[in-house]
Amino acid sequence: MLRHTPCLLAAVLSGTSTAETGQPDGLSAEPGPAPADRVARGIADESLRVLVQEALARNPGLKAGFARARAAAQKAPQVASLPDPTAEATAFLLPPETRVGPQRLMLGFSQALPWLAKLDLKEAAALQEAVALEREVQADRLRLVTDVRRLYYELLFLDRSRATVRRLLDDLDQHEEVAQARYATGVGSTQAVLKLQAEMTQASQELLNLDSREAALRARLNGLRDRPAATPVTRGTLPEAIGEVDLKPERLLDQARSVRPELQAADARLARADLVERLARMARRPDFRVGVTYTLVTSRDDDAARLLAIQGDGNDVFGLRGGVTLPVRKRSRAAAIQEALDLRSHAVDEKRHAELSVETEVGDLTERLPLAWRRLRLLEDLLVVQADEALESAEAGYIAGALNSLDLVDAEEVLFEALTAVDKARVDYLIGLAELEGAVGRPLPAPASGGTEQ
């Protein structure tokens, strides 16, 4: 693991996942694009794909996360370096007298030398924390892709709802003209006219409600891509026909386990906990300090020195220094080891929690999507057809005088609700597919119409 430190450091500092670099760090599932980029590239709707890519590039939360990961990566070279050496100087105000002369000045240079394995472990632990932070940002990117897609599909639903309401308004307007004509000829009643006008007012109010909901969705979507709230959102249309996606739950779960950034972040934190534990146990190993000294000695200036001609008079002194720490504080070392063990226990539980979250998310979506598909088919194949036939029958009966305006309005409302329900079911299915792709971390096989490319 330690031999891959430069590769991991370079990947984190570049703001990309090591999965994108293809470097073997023991965490990356496979070389290639990050899961968020892979899902984004598989989106068939060009307008949606552009929005997703813009959000990935501009979202300030993601930028902050990458900056934090890069900052954490800078910790690795700091803890891997030796401490700065120490230079010392001592000037003797009252020089000690020696046989060869008084000592005037002492210079020293020393270097602390920790047990070298400690530096390696500190570097690896710091880097694993940076990797975990970077993986968490990749998880945020994947969630952002899903959020943008969800808001986009909800906007498409509002567009279809607006078109359905306008169609209802056109039909009610035609019925109101007929009711006015019948009232003018004495065949109809004012109640029929007033009822139709009231329904038209409610439909107009529904258009205002749709505009209000669109403004809220647009503001949220623009917030994700760091744009002003009122910025227009370019979008396509809701697909008329959507094909069912063939889901294989076990295979999808295996894919999710292999690429989900949350699991890779949990692996990195577990690896860091192991390193911290090893470092804590290594605290019993001593650290060292080595150095050299130089002492300036001046010649003796006394009668005895001149008389005896002392050998080495005034010669300077050179020396070597060495020291070793004494790891005698057993209580602090025991506390550090227990802290590391608790940290590892936390990392193990966090990893299991992440695994359960992925399993639950994929399992829930693979169960609900087939039900959503059956609901869509029921609404589209039966309810809309029945509601359309009921409206045609009501219109014929109204023209023939067999039915009144209330029956006609009821038939219009049933068809309106059926069309709205079908559009909502389509959007729910598309959102479910988007959520499943986010849960799996890669595109699904493309439906027969719309959806995403494989």
Coordinates of C-alpha atoms in Angstrom, one line a residue, residues 70-80 123 126-127:
R70 CA -6.6 18.4 -1.8
A71 CA -5.8 20.2 1.4
A72 CA -5.9 16.8 3.3
A73 CA -3.5 15.3 0.7
Q74 CA -1.0 18.0 1.5
K75 CA -0.8 16.6 5.0
A76 CA 1.0 13.5 3.7
P77 CA 4.3 15.2 2.6
Q78 CA 4.3 17.2 5.9
V79 CA 4.1 14.2 8.2
A80 CA 6.5 12.1 6.0
E123 CA 2.2 9.5 5.5
A126 CA -2.8 11.0 6.1
L127 CA -3.2 10.0 2.5

